[in-house]
CSV table of C-alpha atoms in Angstrom, one decimal:
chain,number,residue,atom,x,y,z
A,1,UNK,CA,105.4,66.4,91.4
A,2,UNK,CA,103.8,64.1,88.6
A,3,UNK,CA,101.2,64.3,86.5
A,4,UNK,CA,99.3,62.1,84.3
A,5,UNK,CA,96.8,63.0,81.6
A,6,UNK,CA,94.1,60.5,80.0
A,7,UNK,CA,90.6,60.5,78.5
A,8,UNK,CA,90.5,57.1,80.2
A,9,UNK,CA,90.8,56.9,84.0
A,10,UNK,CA,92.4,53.2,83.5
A,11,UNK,CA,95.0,54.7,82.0
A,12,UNK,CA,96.5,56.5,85.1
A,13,UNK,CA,98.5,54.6,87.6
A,14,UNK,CA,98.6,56.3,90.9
A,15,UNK,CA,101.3,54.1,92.3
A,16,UNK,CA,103.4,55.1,89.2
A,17,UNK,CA,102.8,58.7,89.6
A,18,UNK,CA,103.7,58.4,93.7
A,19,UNK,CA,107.0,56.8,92.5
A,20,UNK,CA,108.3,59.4,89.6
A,21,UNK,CA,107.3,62.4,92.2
A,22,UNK,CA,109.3,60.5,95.0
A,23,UNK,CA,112.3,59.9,92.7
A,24,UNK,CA,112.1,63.6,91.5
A,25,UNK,CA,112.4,64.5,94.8
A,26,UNK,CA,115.1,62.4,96.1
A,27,UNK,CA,117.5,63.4,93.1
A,28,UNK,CA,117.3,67.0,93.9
A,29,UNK,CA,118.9,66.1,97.2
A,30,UNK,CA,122.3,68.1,97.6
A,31,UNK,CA,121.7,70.6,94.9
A,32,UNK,CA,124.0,73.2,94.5
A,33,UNK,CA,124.4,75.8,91.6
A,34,UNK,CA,126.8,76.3,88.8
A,35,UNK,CA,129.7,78.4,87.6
A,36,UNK,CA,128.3,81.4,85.5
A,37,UNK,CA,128.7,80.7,81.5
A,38,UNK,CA,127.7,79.4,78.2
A,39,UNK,CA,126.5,75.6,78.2
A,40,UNK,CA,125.0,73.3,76.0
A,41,UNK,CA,121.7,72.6,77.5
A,42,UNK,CA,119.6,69.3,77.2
A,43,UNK,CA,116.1,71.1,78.2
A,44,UNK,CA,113.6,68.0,79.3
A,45,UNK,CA,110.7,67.1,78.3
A,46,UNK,CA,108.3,68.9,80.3
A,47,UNK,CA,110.7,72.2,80.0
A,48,UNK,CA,110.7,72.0,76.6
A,49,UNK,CA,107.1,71.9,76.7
A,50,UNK,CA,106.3,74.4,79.1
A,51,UNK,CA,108.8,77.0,77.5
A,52,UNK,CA,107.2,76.1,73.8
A,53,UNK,CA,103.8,76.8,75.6
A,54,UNK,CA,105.0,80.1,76.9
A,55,UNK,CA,105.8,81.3,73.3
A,56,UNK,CA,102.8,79.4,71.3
A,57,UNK,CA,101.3,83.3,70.7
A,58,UNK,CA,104.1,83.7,68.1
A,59,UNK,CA,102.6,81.2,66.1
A,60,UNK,CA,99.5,83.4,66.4
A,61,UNK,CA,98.4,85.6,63.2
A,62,UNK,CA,96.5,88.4,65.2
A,63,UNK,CA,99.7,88.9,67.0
A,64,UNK,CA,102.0,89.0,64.0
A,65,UNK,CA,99.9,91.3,61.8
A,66,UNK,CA,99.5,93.5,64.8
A,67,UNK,CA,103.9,93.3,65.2
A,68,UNK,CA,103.5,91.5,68.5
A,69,UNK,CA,105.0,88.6,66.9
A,70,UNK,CA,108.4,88.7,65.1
A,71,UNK,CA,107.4,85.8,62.5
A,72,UNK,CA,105.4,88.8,60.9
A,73,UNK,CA,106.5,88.2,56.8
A,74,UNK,CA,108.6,84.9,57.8
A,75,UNK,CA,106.4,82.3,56.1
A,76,UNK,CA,108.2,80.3,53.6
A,77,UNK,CA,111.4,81.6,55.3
A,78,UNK,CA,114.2,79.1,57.6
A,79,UNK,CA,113.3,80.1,60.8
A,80,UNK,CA,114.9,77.2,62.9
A,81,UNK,CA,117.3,74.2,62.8
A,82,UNK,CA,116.6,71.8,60.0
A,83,UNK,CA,115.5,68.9,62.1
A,84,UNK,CA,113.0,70.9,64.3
A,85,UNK,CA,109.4,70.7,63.1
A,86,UNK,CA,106.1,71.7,65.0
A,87,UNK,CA,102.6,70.4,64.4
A,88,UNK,CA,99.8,71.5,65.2
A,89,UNK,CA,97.0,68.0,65.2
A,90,UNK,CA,93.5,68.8,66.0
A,91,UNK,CA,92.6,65.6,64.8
A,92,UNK,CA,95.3,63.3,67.3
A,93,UNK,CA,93.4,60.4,68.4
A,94,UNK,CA,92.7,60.7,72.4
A,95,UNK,CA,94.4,64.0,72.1
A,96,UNK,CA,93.5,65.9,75.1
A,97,UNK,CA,92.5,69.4,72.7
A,98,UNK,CA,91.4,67.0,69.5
A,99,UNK,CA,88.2,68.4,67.8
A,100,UNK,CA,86.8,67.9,64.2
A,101,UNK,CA,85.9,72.0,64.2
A,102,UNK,CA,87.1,75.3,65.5
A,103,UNK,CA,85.1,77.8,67.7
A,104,UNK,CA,83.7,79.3,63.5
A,105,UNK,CA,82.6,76.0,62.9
A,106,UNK,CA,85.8,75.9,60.3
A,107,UNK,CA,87.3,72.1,59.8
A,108,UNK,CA,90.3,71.4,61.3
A,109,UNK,CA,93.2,70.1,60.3
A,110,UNK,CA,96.5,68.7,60.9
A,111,UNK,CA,99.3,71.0,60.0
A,112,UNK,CA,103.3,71.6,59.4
A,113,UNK,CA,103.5,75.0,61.4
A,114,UNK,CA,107.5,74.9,61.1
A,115,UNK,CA,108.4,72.0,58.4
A,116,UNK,CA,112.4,71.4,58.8
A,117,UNK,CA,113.2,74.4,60.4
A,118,UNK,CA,111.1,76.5,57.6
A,119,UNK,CA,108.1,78.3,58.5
A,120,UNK,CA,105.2,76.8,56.6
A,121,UNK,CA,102.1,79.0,58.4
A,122,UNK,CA,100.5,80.8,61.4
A,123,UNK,CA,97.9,80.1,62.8
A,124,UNK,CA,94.5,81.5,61.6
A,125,UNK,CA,91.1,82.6,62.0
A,126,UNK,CA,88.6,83.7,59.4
A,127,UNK,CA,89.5,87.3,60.0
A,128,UNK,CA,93.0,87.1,60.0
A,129,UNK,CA,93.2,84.8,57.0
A,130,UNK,CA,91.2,86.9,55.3
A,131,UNK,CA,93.9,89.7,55.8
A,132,UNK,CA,96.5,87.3,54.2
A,133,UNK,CA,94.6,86.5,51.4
A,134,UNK,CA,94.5,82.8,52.2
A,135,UNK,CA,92.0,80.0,54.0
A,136,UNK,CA,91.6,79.8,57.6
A,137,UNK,CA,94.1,76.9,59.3
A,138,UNK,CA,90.6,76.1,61.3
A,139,UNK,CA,92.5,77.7,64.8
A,140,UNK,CA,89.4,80.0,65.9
A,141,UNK,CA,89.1,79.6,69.3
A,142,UNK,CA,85.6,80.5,71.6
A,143,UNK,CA,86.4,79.3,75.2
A,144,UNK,CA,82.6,79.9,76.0
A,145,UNK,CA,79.6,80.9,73.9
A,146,UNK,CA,80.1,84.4,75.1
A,147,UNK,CA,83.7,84.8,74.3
A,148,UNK,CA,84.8,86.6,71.3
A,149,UNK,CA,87.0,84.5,68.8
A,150,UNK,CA,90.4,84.4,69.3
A,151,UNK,CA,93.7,81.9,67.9
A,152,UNK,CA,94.9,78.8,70.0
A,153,UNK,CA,96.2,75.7,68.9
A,154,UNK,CA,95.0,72.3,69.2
A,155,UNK,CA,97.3,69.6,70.4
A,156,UNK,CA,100.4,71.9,69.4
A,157,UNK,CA,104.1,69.5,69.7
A,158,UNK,CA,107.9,69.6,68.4
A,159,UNK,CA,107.9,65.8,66.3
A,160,UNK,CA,110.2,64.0,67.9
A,161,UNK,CA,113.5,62.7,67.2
A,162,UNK,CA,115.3,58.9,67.1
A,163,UNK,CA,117.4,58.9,69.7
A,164,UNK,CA,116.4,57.8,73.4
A,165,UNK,CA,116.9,60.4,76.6
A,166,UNK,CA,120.1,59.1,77.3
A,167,UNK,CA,122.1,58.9,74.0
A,168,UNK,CA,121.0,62.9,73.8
A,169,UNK,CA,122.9,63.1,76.8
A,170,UNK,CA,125.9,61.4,75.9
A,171,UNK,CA,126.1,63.6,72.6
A,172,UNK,CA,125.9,66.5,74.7
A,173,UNK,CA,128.5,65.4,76.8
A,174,UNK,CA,128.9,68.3,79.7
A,175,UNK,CA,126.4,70.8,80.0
A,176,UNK,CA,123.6,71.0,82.1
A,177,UNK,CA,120.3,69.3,82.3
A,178,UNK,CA,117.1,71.4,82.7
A,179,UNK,CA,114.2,69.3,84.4
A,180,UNK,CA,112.5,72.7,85.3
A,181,UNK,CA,111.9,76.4,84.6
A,182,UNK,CA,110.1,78.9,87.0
A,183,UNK,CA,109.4,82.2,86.5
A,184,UNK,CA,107.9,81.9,83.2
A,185,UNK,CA,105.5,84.6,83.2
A,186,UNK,CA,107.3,86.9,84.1
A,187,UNK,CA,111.0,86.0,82.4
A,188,UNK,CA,109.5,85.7,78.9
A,189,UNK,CA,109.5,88.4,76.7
A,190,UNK,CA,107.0,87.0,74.0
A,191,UNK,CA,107.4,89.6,71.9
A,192,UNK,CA,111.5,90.0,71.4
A,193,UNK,CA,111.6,86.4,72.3
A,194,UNK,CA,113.9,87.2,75.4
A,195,UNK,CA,113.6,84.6,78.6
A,196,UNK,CA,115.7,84.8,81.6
A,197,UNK,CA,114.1,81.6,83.7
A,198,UNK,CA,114.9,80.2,87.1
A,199,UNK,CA,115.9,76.5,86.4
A,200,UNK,CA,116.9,73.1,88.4
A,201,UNK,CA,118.3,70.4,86.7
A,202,UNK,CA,121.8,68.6,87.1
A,203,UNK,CA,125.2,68.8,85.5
A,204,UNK,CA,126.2,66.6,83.1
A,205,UNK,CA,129.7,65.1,82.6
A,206,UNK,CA,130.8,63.0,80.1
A,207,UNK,CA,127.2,62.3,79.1
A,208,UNK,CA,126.4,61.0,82.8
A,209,UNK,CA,124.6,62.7,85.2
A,210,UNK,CA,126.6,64.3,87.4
A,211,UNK,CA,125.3,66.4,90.3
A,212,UNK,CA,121.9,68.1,90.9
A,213,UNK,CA,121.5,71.7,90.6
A,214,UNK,CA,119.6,74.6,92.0
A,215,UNK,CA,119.6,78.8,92.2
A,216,UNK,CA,120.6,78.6,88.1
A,217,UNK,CA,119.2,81.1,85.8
A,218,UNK,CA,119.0,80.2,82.3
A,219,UNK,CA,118.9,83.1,79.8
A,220,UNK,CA,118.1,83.5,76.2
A,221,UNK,CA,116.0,84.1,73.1
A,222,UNK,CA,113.1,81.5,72.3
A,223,UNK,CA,114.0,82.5,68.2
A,224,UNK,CA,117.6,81.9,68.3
A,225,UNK,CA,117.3,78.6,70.2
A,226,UNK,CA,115.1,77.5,67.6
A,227,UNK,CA,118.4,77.6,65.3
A,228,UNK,CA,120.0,76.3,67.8
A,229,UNK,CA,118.4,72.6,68.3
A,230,UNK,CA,121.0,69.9,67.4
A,231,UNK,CA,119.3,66.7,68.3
A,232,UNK,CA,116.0,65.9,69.4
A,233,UNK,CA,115.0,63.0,71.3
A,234,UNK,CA,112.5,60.4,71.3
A,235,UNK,CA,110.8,60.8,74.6
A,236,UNK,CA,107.5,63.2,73.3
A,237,UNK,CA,105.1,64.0,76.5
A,238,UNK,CA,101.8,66.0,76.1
A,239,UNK,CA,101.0,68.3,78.9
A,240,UNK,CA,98.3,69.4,80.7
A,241,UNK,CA,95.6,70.7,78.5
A,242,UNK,CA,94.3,73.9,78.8
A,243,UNK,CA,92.0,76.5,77.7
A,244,UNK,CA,95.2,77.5,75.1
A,245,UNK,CA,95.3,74.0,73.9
A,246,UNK,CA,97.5,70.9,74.7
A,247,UNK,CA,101.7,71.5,74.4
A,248,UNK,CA,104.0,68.9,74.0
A,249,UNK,CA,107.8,67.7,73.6
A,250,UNK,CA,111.0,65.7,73.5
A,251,UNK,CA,114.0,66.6,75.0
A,252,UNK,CA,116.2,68.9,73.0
A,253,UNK,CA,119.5,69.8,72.9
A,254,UNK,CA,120.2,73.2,72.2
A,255,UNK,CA,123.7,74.2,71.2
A,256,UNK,CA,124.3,77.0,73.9
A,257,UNK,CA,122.4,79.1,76.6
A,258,UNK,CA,123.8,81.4,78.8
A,259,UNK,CA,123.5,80.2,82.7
A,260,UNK,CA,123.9,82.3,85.9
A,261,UNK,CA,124.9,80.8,89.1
């Protein structure tokens, strides 16, 4: 499949859409699966976004000052690789979750959550900033007027890198290519951080696509592969927004990740 999100309906091509779904398709024609191991991994675009959605509640103050959340105590401290940043942007022009106030009525803001691989903040109410002695980051969220307040992000995204899709793949060099993850949740422990996450992609060799493949799981721990980003591309998409907020990002190349064939 293919997907486009747009505030404008000129924006979305059908034709276009038909055609990437089609050549999706077509490329996963003779899949097979992969010896059992450690590879680098290039995780696409949409993966990367789908897997950063998945654990978006770490980022979340309720959870960490009630210990569901292992970035409890962690702000000010390296958390992840130095290039890897994540911003949350209320305020993104045509952003599909943009708003000028949270469900309190608080202003929002655009925000370094992680800042060069250090954690700068969670994200807060007015309750939970209020426990933490400090100001609200304006992320009170009220899905209806008769919900009670909760913590989502806005228009949440890794900031992308300089390189294009395929010079992340040629620094790579062999590994595997993850176009999609299943089983997310159900695979993802968002507490520990554990995923173990049926995937399809294709092998890489020599920084070329190789082969597609299929029946692959990929396992490990959404903390330690923040350390573990070595490039990031250039290729940023915004997913589908929800009633969690909108979830974006490159393609990343993450040093290692256990796969099972």
């Amino acid at each position: 499949f293919a997907y486009r999100s747009s505030r404008n309906v000129n924006d979305i091509n059908a034709r276009e859409i038909a055609h990437e779904a089609v050549d999706k398709a077509i490329a996963y024609i003779g899949a097979g699966s992969v010896k059992t191991g450690t590879y680098q991994v290039v995780l696409k675009n949409e993966a990367a976004s789908d897997l950063l959605e998945t654990y978006s509640d770490i980022f979340n103050a309720d959870k960490a000052q009630k210990g569901m959340s292992l970035l409890r105590g962690k702000v000010g401290q390296v958390i992840g690789s130095k290039i890897l940043s994540i911003i949350d942007d209320p305020l993104l022009i045509n952003g599909m979750a943009s708003a000028p106030f949270d469900g309190e009525g608080v202003a929002c803001r655009t925000k370094d959550i992680i800042r060069e691989g250090q954690m700068v903040t969670l994200l807060h109410n007015l309750k939970t900033a209020k426990k933490d002695g400090i100001k609200s980051t304006g992320n009170a969220s009220r899905p209806s007027y008769g919900s009670t307040i909760d913590i989502s992000p806005a228009n949440f995204y890794i900031r992308p890198g300089e390189l294009d899709f395929d010079s992340l793949l040629d620094r790579m060099g062999n590994g595997l290519l993850i176009t999609e993850l299943q089983g997310l949740h159900s695979g993802a422990n968002t507490v520990s951080g554990d995923f173990s996450l049926a995937a399809k992609g294709f092998e890489v060799v020599n920084g070329k696509i190789s082969r597609p493949v299929e029946q692959v799981t990929i396992a490990g721990n959404f903390y330690q592969m923040m350390t573990d980003v070595e490039d990031i591309a250039n290729d940023i998409i915004l997913g589908l927004p929800s009633g969690r907020g909108c979830f974006g990002s490159p393609s990343l190349l993450i040093r290692k990740l256990s796969a099972a064939g």
